[in-house]
Amino acid sequence: MSEKHADKLLHVQNGAIRHLLLSKVDEKDLINRYRLISKSEVKKKLQDALVRLDKQKLVKIVEISPEITEADIESCFEDNRYSRRPNFRLFMLRPHKPQMNSSTFIADNKNDSGVIKMNEQLKQITYANDNIKGLLAIDQIVVNPETIEIALQYQERYNFINPETEQSDFIYELKFGFLWINFDQRYVSISIPTESLVGMISKSVERAFECFVTPVNITKKIVDSVFSKEAMKRTTLSNPDPNSGKPNKVTFADSDLGNKFGQLTEFEEYDSPSSVYQEAIDEDGDFFTTLGINNDKGKIYLTRQLKASEMRRWGIWRIGQIMSYINSIQENGDIDEKFDSLDLNEDPDLVAFTTSTDEKKVILEIIKAIITCKVKKIYSFKLIDLNVEKIVGILKKHTLAWFYPYCESCDHYSDVTCSHCGNTDLLEISVKRGQAPRVICSFCHKDLQQDNVRCLMDHKVRINSWYDGVLINPKSTFVELVEKIMNKYFPGEGFAHEEESFYLHNNVVHYSSKVATKVMYKVSELQQFKQVWDRKITPKRREELAEVLSLLAEKCSKHSVDACQACQHEKSIRCIMKPFVTFTNHSLHPHSGQEYGDISFTIQMLGMDDAVFVGIAKSYEKKPLKPTDRKAYEMLQQFVYKCKDTTANVLGIVFAGTLEQGFVALLQDLARRYGKKVVMWTYEELLLAVDYAIKSYNLTIAEVIDDLKADIKLRERKSAS
């Protein structure tokens, strides 16, 4: 047997090699060859002994069996390359470059470069347990002018009771699968015996070939359009309304079910998640097998094994039919059809963002509402199937819910005042599992009493529910997710967070594209500060700078008018405000408890060369700052004050730490209300600013640290006295 044919046997399952040996070699001869290769005896059944051999030893027995010809091996390879119950998981493929087609893709990935790219990704997989290992691409072929096939192999643990020792034992069995990639028809099909590997493979395809790979739903409409109803043999029906009193799930089976299906009128409103058909495999329609369809998983499967040539001819034809219909829906279908044909619940960005099925559902309904607004050129869309309480509770991590009740005297929804501190901006609905909802003033952190709610006109407002009139504003991370999903799957509509916005009032989604809504700016977005942010810091220097940031205070031991004026020209860094002197026109001034702005300079923004930036400075904190922290309260107090200051154009947080996402969202929402922009100088940006200042003054980090430690001692002495 040639080396080429030995390699081919590595591409079929162990069971196929065992069958080849048992069918071609006399039992006595096979027992002798088993002894020779395994160095052990057959104590009970020969078949059981062969099961315990790995693939390499089985192939060695084939090599010393002259009864098995190369033609037998070719036939074994052709008949058994695919699994005994082949299945196909279907995915929509959307290239990052819309102009990419199959001919270009095939030309770019010839000479096994597709295998190399896949393995670069597959080798990075971390497996959850030791049941699976070694998933790799092993070869590729061009099946037709549009389709590349990449073969896969992996090892799966097989547990058994060893008859010789009567103890539990295991071996790893080599298994195989494959995937088809077709850029013209925009699909990826993955066929592999172990279901848990499908997601890993689809993500690897995305990264290897620069495309989005999205699971599809084979909806009832698609099934009815592609498959002959007369061929249906079994179907499972699912009740979309569990409270209707009808059975939740029913299954019908009949050799002539397709022709009798019309009689099942009482189940017309039921969904059909899975069905089984009689399927003709050959072109003449004489060779039949059973075809199963799992709609939600986008999966089709056969109940009998096919030769590779038969599998390719039938599979590519049938999958092509299904994907052509799905592609036509994406191009011409209505919004509901588009959503139904894609299994967006499996989108990796959505999966990473959410922790429950309900979260996914609500987020996808909001995205669908935004798309509906854009397509129909309307500005609001009601989520009929979702009540306000459910929306607030499910999205509490990703949104801010403001209390905004209806005032009968004013005859409209109105802001209300906090009865404790008089604030009108930050009355947030707090929802915790197992507790009644509360309205809390984020400014003074006290509860609003339901019997003492007054609007800005001092009318008493009758409250039936804290949820009445709630305004739900998405946090920036939520907006980013919406942008990713819409641009990925609905590029015709798309979403740009700098030009578009959305929020919910009760259960109505409001969409706007009239004004630029960008509020938060990164320092790296501002060319004015390129000298600060466009710099590289080594890991060692970064560690040293981290100590500087931990020592920097909001004020030094002196902080008087005269001392700050003198420090303006000194080559020293003793407070958080000082680095800004080196790259802005900021003038140092004493920090006081009555101050509402610690740093101020002109900035190039909003079409102005002299927009006024006012920054609020706070010293180092190890943990992310939350709205309930003391420093956060002080920061919020100053921020609200400057929001109402008409002379300030841009507000800044200068903080040697990080802010919790909810606090960032709070500041962003406040700034949006008052028409302000925000630039954040938090830990990473401040690290760069300090590094720039140290180099500008030609200081060493050690000198700065020594100076800061000495100043800390002076502050401690002053405090003690």
PDB file of C-alpha atoms in Angstrom, residues 221-405:
ATOM      1  CA  LYS A 221     -42.078  30.028   4.459  1.00  0.00           C
ATOM      2  CA  ILE A 222     -38.658  28.975   3.141  1.00  0.00           C
ATOM      3  CA  VAL A 223     -39.408  25.287   3.726  1.00  0.00           C
ATOM      4  CA  ASP A 224     -42.753  25.526   1.917  1.00  0.00           C
ATOM      5  CA  SER A 225     -41.093  27.307  -1.011  1.00  0.00           C
ATOM      6  CA  VAL A 226     -38.123  24.950  -1.422  1.00  0.00           C
ATOM      7  CA  PHE A 227     -39.419  21.521  -0.390  1.00  0.00           C
ATOM      8  CA  SER A 228     -42.381  19.608  -1.781  1.00  0.00           C
ATOM      9  CA  LYS A 229     -45.157  19.346   0.788  1.00  0.00           C
ATOM     10  CA  GLU A 230     -46.201  15.995  -0.707  1.00  0.00           C
ATOM     11  CA  ALA A 231     -42.839  14.545   0.411  1.00  0.00           C
ATOM     12  CA  MET A 232     -43.427  15.372   4.101  1.00  0.00           C
ATOM     13  CA  LYS A 233     -43.488  12.302   6.351  1.00  0.00           C
ATOM     14  CA  ARG A 234     -43.344  13.787   9.839  1.00  0.00           C
ATOM     15  CA  THR A 235     -43.622  17.234  11.402  1.00  0.00           C
ATOM     16  CA  THR A 236     -43.535  18.758  14.872  1.00  0.00           C
ATOM     17  CA  LEU A 237     -45.759  21.763  15.513  1.00  0.00           C
ATOM     18  CA  SER A 238     -45.201  24.278  18.329  1.00  0.00           C
ATOM     19  CA  ASN A 239     -47.859  26.522  19.878  1.00  0.00           C
ATOM     20  CA  PRO A 240     -46.768  30.216  19.782  1.00  0.00           C
ATOM     21  CA  ASP A 241     -49.309  31.017  22.536  1.00  0.00           C
ATOM     22  CA  PRO A 242     -48.749  28.736  25.562  1.00  0.00           C
ATOM     23  CA  ASN A 243     -51.730  30.346  27.334  1.00  0.00           C
ATOM     24  CA  SER A 244     -54.248  29.370  24.641  1.00  0.00           C
ATOM     25  CA  GLY A 245     -55.220  26.112  26.351  1.00  0.00           C
ATOM     26  CA  LYS A 246     -54.080  24.077  23.335  1.00  0.00           C
ATOM     27  CA  PRO A 247     -51.157  21.600  23.473  1.00  0.00           C
ATOM     28  CA  ASN A 248     -47.735  23.287  23.471  1.00  0.00           C
ATOM     29  CA  LYS A 249     -46.279  20.781  21.026  1.00  0.00           C
ATOM     30  CA  VAL A 250     -47.706  18.072  18.755  1.00  0.00           C
ATOM     31  CA  THR A 251     -46.054  15.654  16.323  1.00  0.00           C
ATOM     32  CA  PHE A 252     -47.718  14.090  13.284  1.00  0.00           C
ATOM     33  CA  ALA A 253     -46.334  11.182  11.269  1.00  0.00           C
ATOM     34  CA  ASP A 254     -47.824   9.497   8.207  1.00  0.00           C
ATOM     35  CA  SER A 255     -46.457   8.060   4.979  1.00  0.00           C
ATOM     36  CA  ASP A 256     -48.857  10.393   3.150  1.00  0.00           C
ATOM     37  CA  LEU A 257     -48.728  13.296   5.612  1.00  0.00           C
ATOM     38  CA  GLY A 258     -48.075  15.934   2.961  1.00  0.00           C
ATOM     39  CA  ASN A 259     -51.415  15.296   1.273  1.00  0.00           C
ATOM     40  CA  LYS A 260     -53.260  15.207   4.612  1.00  0.00           C
ATOM     41  CA  PHE A 261     -51.622  18.281   6.117  1.00  0.00           C
ATOM     42  CA  GLY A 262     -54.434  20.570   4.979  1.00  0.00           C
ATOM     43  CA  GLN A 263     -56.833  18.708   7.278  1.00  0.00           C
ATOM     44  CA  LEU A 264     -54.980  19.929  10.402  1.00  0.00           C
ATOM     45  CA  THR A 265     -56.917  23.211  10.465  1.00  0.00           C
ATOM     46  CA  GLU A 266     -56.966  23.554  14.268  1.00  0.00           C
ATOM     47  CA  PHE A 267     -53.157  23.893  14.212  1.00  0.00           C
ATOM     48  CA  GLU A 268     -52.904  26.497  11.447  1.00  0.00           C
ATOM     49  CA  GLU A 269     -51.394  29.108  13.799  1.00  0.00           C
ATOM     50  CA  TYR A 270     -48.723  26.732  15.100  1.00  0.00           C
ATOM     51  CA  ASP A 271     -45.057  27.131  14.178  1.00  0.00           C
ATOM     52  CA  SER A 272     -43.202  24.260  12.548  1.00  0.00           C
ATOM     53  CA  PRO A 273     -39.721  23.978  14.120  1.00  0.00           C
ATOM     54  CA  SER A 274     -38.830  20.648  12.500  1.00  0.00           C
ATOM     55  CA  SER A 275     -40.018  18.345   9.718  1.00  0.00           C
ATOM     56  CA  VAL A 276     -38.943  15.164   7.936  1.00  0.00           C
ATOM     57  CA  TYR A 277     -39.220  14.568   4.173  1.00  0.00           C
ATOM     58  CA  GLN A 278     -38.563  11.822   1.684  1.00  0.00           C
ATOM     59  CA  GLU A 279     -35.728  13.151  -0.472  1.00  0.00           C
ATOM     60  CA  ALA A 280     -34.514  12.016  -3.888  1.00  0.00           C
ATOM     61  CA  ILE A 281     -30.715  12.080  -3.948  1.00  0.00           C
ATOM     62  CA  ASP A 282     -29.906  11.141  -7.549  1.00  0.00           C
ATOM     63  CA  GLU A 283     -30.758  13.153 -10.634  1.00  0.00           C
ATOM     64  CA  ASP A 284     -33.192  10.497 -11.891  1.00  0.00           C
ATOM     65  CA  GLY A 285     -35.181  10.500  -8.656  1.00  0.00           C
ATOM     66  CA  ASP A 286     -34.731   6.776  -8.048  1.00  0.00           C
ATOM     67  CA  PHE A 287     -32.435   6.919  -5.001  1.00  0.00           C
ATOM     68  CA  PHE A 288     -34.269   8.111  -1.873  1.00  0.00           C
ATOM     69  CA  THR A 289     -33.341   8.837   1.718  1.00  0.00           C
ATOM     70  CA  THR A 290     -34.899  10.684   4.659  1.00  0.00           C
ATOM     71  CA  LEU A 291     -34.191  14.404   4.978  1.00  0.00           C
ATOM     72  CA  GLY A 292     -34.663  16.201   8.287  1.00  0.00           C
ATOM     73  CA  ILE A 293     -34.943  19.967   8.766  1.00  0.00           C
ATOM     74  CA  ASN A 294     -34.359  21.823  12.039  1.00  0.00           C
ATOM     75  CA  ASN A 295     -35.642  25.314  11.264  1.00  0.00           C
ATOM     76  CA  ASP A 296     -34.288  27.306  14.224  1.00  0.00           C
ATOM     77  CA  LYS A 297     -30.779  25.870  13.956  1.00  0.00           C
ATOM     78  CA  GLY A 298     -30.613  26.328  10.187  1.00  0.00           C
ATOM     79  CA  LYS A 299     -29.798  22.622   9.939  1.00  0.00           C
ATOM     80  CA  ILE A 300     -30.618  19.901   7.420  1.00  0.00           C
ATOM     81  CA  TYR A 301     -29.546  16.275   7.787  1.00  0.00           C
ATOM     82  CA  LEU A 302     -29.800  12.908   6.035  1.00  0.00           C
ATOM     83  CA  THR A 303     -30.359   9.520   7.655  1.00  0.00           C
ATOM     84  CA  ARG A 304     -28.101   7.546   5.335  1.00  0.00           C
ATOM     85  CA  GLN A 305     -24.519   7.762   4.251  1.00  0.00           C
ATOM     86  CA  LEU A 306     -23.578   9.012   0.777  1.00  0.00           C
ATOM     87  CA  LYS A 307     -20.447   8.794  -1.319  1.00  0.00           C
ATOM     88  CA  ALA A 308     -18.438  12.016  -1.455  1.00  0.00           C
ATOM     89  CA  SER A 309     -19.427  12.662  -5.075  1.00  0.00           C
ATOM     90  CA  GLU A 310     -23.120  12.119  -4.299  1.00  0.00           C
ATOM     91  CA  MET A 311     -22.890  14.305  -1.197  1.00  0.00           C
ATOM     92  CA  ARG A 312     -21.317  17.196  -3.065  1.00  0.00           C
ATOM     93  CA  ARG A 313     -23.717  17.059  -6.002  1.00  0.00           C
ATOM     94  CA  TRP A 314     -26.855  16.830  -3.871  1.00  0.00           C
ATOM     95  CA  GLY A 315     -25.720  19.034  -0.962  1.00  0.00           C
ATOM     96  CA  ILE A 316     -24.521  22.000  -3.013  1.00  0.00           C
ATOM     97  CA  TRP A 317     -27.663  21.880  -5.180  1.00  0.00           C
ATOM     98  CA  ARG A 318     -30.060  21.727  -2.225  1.00  0.00           C
ATOM     99  CA  ILE A 319     -28.209  24.258  -0.064  1.00  0.00           C
ATOM    100  CA  GLY A 320     -27.991  26.552  -3.090  1.00  0.00           C
ATOM    101  CA  GLN A 321     -31.795  26.463  -3.366  1.00  0.00           C
ATOM    102  CA  ILE A 322     -32.276  27.341   0.298  1.00  0.00           C
ATOM    103  CA  MET A 323     -29.680  30.118   0.329  1.00  0.00           C
ATOM    104  CA  SER A 324     -30.947  31.647  -2.914  1.00  0.00           C
ATOM    105  CA  TYR A 325     -34.347  32.040  -1.297  1.00  0.00           C
ATOM    106  CA  ILE A 326     -32.841  33.501   1.892  1.00  0.00           C
ATOM    107  CA  ASN A 327     -30.718  35.927  -0.161  1.00  0.00           C
ATOM    108  CA  SER A 328     -33.833  37.069  -2.034  1.00  0.00           C
ATOM    109  CA  ILE A 329     -35.519  37.752   1.323  1.00  0.00           C
ATOM    110  CA  GLN A 330     -32.535  39.853   2.455  1.00  0.00           C
ATOM    111  CA  GLU A 331     -32.714  41.867  -0.762  1.00  0.00           C
ATOM    112  CA  ASN A 332     -36.467  42.190  -1.256  1.00  0.00           C
ATOM    113  CA  GLY A 333     -38.287  40.860   1.815  1.00  0.00           C
ATOM    114  CA  ASP A 334     -40.033  42.890   4.475  1.00  0.00           C
ATOM    115  CA  ILE A 335     -38.388  43.650   7.810  1.00  0.00           C
ATOM    116  CA  ASP A 336     -39.992  40.755   9.710  1.00  0.00           C
ATOM    117  CA  GLU A 337     -38.914  38.270   7.030  1.00  0.00           C
ATOM    118  CA  LYS A 338     -35.346  39.539   7.142  1.00  0.00           C
ATOM    119  CA  PHE A 339     -35.169  39.133  10.908  1.00  0.00           C
ATOM    120  CA  ASP A 340     -36.870  35.726  10.852  1.00  0.00           C
ATOM    121  CA  SER A 341     -34.432  34.308   8.281  1.00  0.00           C
ATOM    122  CA  LEU A 342     -31.381  35.254  10.387  1.00  0.00           C
ATOM    123  CA  ASP A 343     -30.615  33.672  13.750  1.00  0.00           C
ATOM    124  CA  LEU A 344     -29.372  36.902  15.297  1.00  0.00           C
ATOM    125  CA  ASN A 345     -29.599  35.371  18.787  1.00  0.00           C
ATOM    126  CA  GLU A 346     -26.283  33.684  17.986  1.00  0.00           C
ATOM    127  CA  ASP A 347     -24.475  36.851  16.944  1.00  0.00           C
ATOM    128  CA  PRO A 348     -21.170  36.838  18.903  1.00  0.00           C
ATOM    129  CA  ASP A 349     -21.381  40.551  19.789  1.00  0.00           C
ATOM    130  CA  LEU A 350     -24.926  40.098  21.112  1.00  0.00           C
ATOM    131  CA  VAL A 351     -23.995  36.906  22.983  1.00  0.00           C
ATOM    132  CA  ALA A 352     -21.020  38.636  24.647  1.00  0.00           C
ATOM    133  CA  PHE A 353     -23.156  41.662  25.582  1.00  0.00           C
ATOM    134  CA  THR A 354     -26.108  39.820  27.140  1.00  0.00           C
ATOM    135  CA  THR A 355     -26.671  37.257  29.873  1.00  0.00           C
ATOM    136  CA  SER A 356     -30.216  36.088  29.121  1.00  0.00           C
ATOM    137  CA  THR A 357     -32.574  35.199  26.296  1.00  0.00           C
ATOM    138  CA  ASP A 358     -34.926  38.019  27.369  1.00  0.00           C
ATOM    139  CA  GLU A 359     -32.122  40.578  26.980  1.00  0.00           C
ATOM    140  CA  LYS A 360     -31.462  39.377  23.443  1.00  0.00           C
ATOM    141  CA  LYS A 361     -35.139  39.507  22.556  1.00  0.00           C
ATOM    142  CA  VAL A 362     -35.673  43.079  23.793  1.00  0.00           C
ATOM    143  CA  ILE A 363     -32.490  44.372  22.136  1.00  0.00           C
ATOM    144  CA  LEU A 364     -33.381  42.759  18.796  1.00  0.00           C
ATOM    145  CA  GLU A 365     -36.913  44.198  19.002  1.00  0.00           C
ATOM    146  CA  ILE A 366     -35.431  47.673  19.536  1.00  0.00           C
ATOM    147  CA  ILE A 367     -33.111  47.189  16.539  1.00  0.00           C
ATOM    148  CA  LYS A 368     -36.050  46.037  14.444  1.00  0.00           C
ATOM    149  CA  ALA A 369     -37.978  49.165  15.518  1.00  0.00           C
ATOM    150  CA  ILE A 370     -35.073  51.428  14.493  1.00  0.00           C
ATOM    151  CA  ILE A 371     -34.858  49.741  11.087  1.00  0.00           C
ATOM    152  CA  THR A 372     -38.630  50.087  10.694  1.00  0.00           C
ATOM    153  CA  CYS A 373     -38.352  53.816  11.421  1.00  0.00           C
ATOM    154  CA  LYS A 374     -35.583  54.224   8.850  1.00  0.00           C
ATOM    155  CA  VAL A 375     -37.268  52.168   6.125  1.00  0.00           C
ATOM    156  CA  LYS A 376     -40.725  53.701   6.583  1.00  0.00           C
ATOM    157  CA  LYS A 377     -39.314  57.185   7.249  1.00  0.00           C
ATOM    158  CA  ILE A 378     -41.115  57.536  10.573  1.00  0.00           C
ATOM    159  CA  TYR A 379     -39.726  58.701  13.909  1.00  0.00           C
ATOM    160  CA  SER A 380     -41.268  56.318  16.435  1.00  0.00           C
ATOM    161  CA  PHE A 381     -42.411  52.706  16.653  1.00  0.00           C
ATOM    162  CA  LYS A 382     -44.314  51.016  19.481  1.00  0.00           C
ATOM    163  CA  LEU A 383     -43.116  47.677  20.875  1.00  0.00           C
ATOM    164  CA  ILE A 384     -46.596  46.214  21.294  1.00  0.00           C
ATOM    165  CA  ASP A 385     -45.480  42.887  22.787  1.00  0.00           C
ATOM    166  CA  LEU A 386     -43.242  44.446  25.458  1.00  0.00           C
ATOM    167  CA  ASN A 387     -44.504  46.314  28.501  1.00  0.00           C
ATOM    168  CA  VAL A 388     -42.527  49.130  30.085  1.00  0.00           C
ATOM    169  CA  GLU A 389     -41.787  47.305  33.336  1.00  0.00           C
ATOM    170  CA  LYS A 390     -40.229  44.401  31.430  1.00  0.00           C
ATOM    171  CA  ILE A 391     -38.097  46.696  29.261  1.00  0.00           C
ATOM    172  CA  VAL A 392     -36.755  48.648  32.259  1.00  0.00           C
ATOM    173  CA  GLY A 393     -36.005  45.502  34.251  1.00  0.00           C
ATOM    174  CA  ILE A 394     -34.313  43.615  31.432  1.00  0.00           C
ATOM    175  CA  LEU A 395     -32.211  46.520  30.155  1.00  0.00           C
ATOM    176  CA  LYS A 396     -31.271  48.049  33.524  1.00  0.00           C
ATOM    177  CA  LYS A 397     -27.548  47.302  32.996  1.00  0.00           C
ATOM    178  CA  HIS A 398     -27.486  48.936  29.575  1.00  0.00           C
ATOM    179  CA  THR A 399     -29.713  51.997  29.994  1.00  0.00           C
ATOM    180  CA  LEU A 400     -30.617  54.878  32.302  1.00  0.00           C
ATOM    181  CA  ALA A 401     -34.297  55.029  33.202  1.00  0.00           C
ATOM    182  CA  TRP A 402     -35.446  58.522  34.175  1.00  0.00           C
ATOM    183  CA  PHE A 403     -38.674  59.182  36.029  1.00  0.00           C
ATOM    184  CA  TYR A 404     -40.823  61.380  33.747  1.00  0.00           C
ATOM    185  CA  PRO A 405     -44.505  61.160  34.809  1.00  0.00           C
TER     186      PRO A 405
END
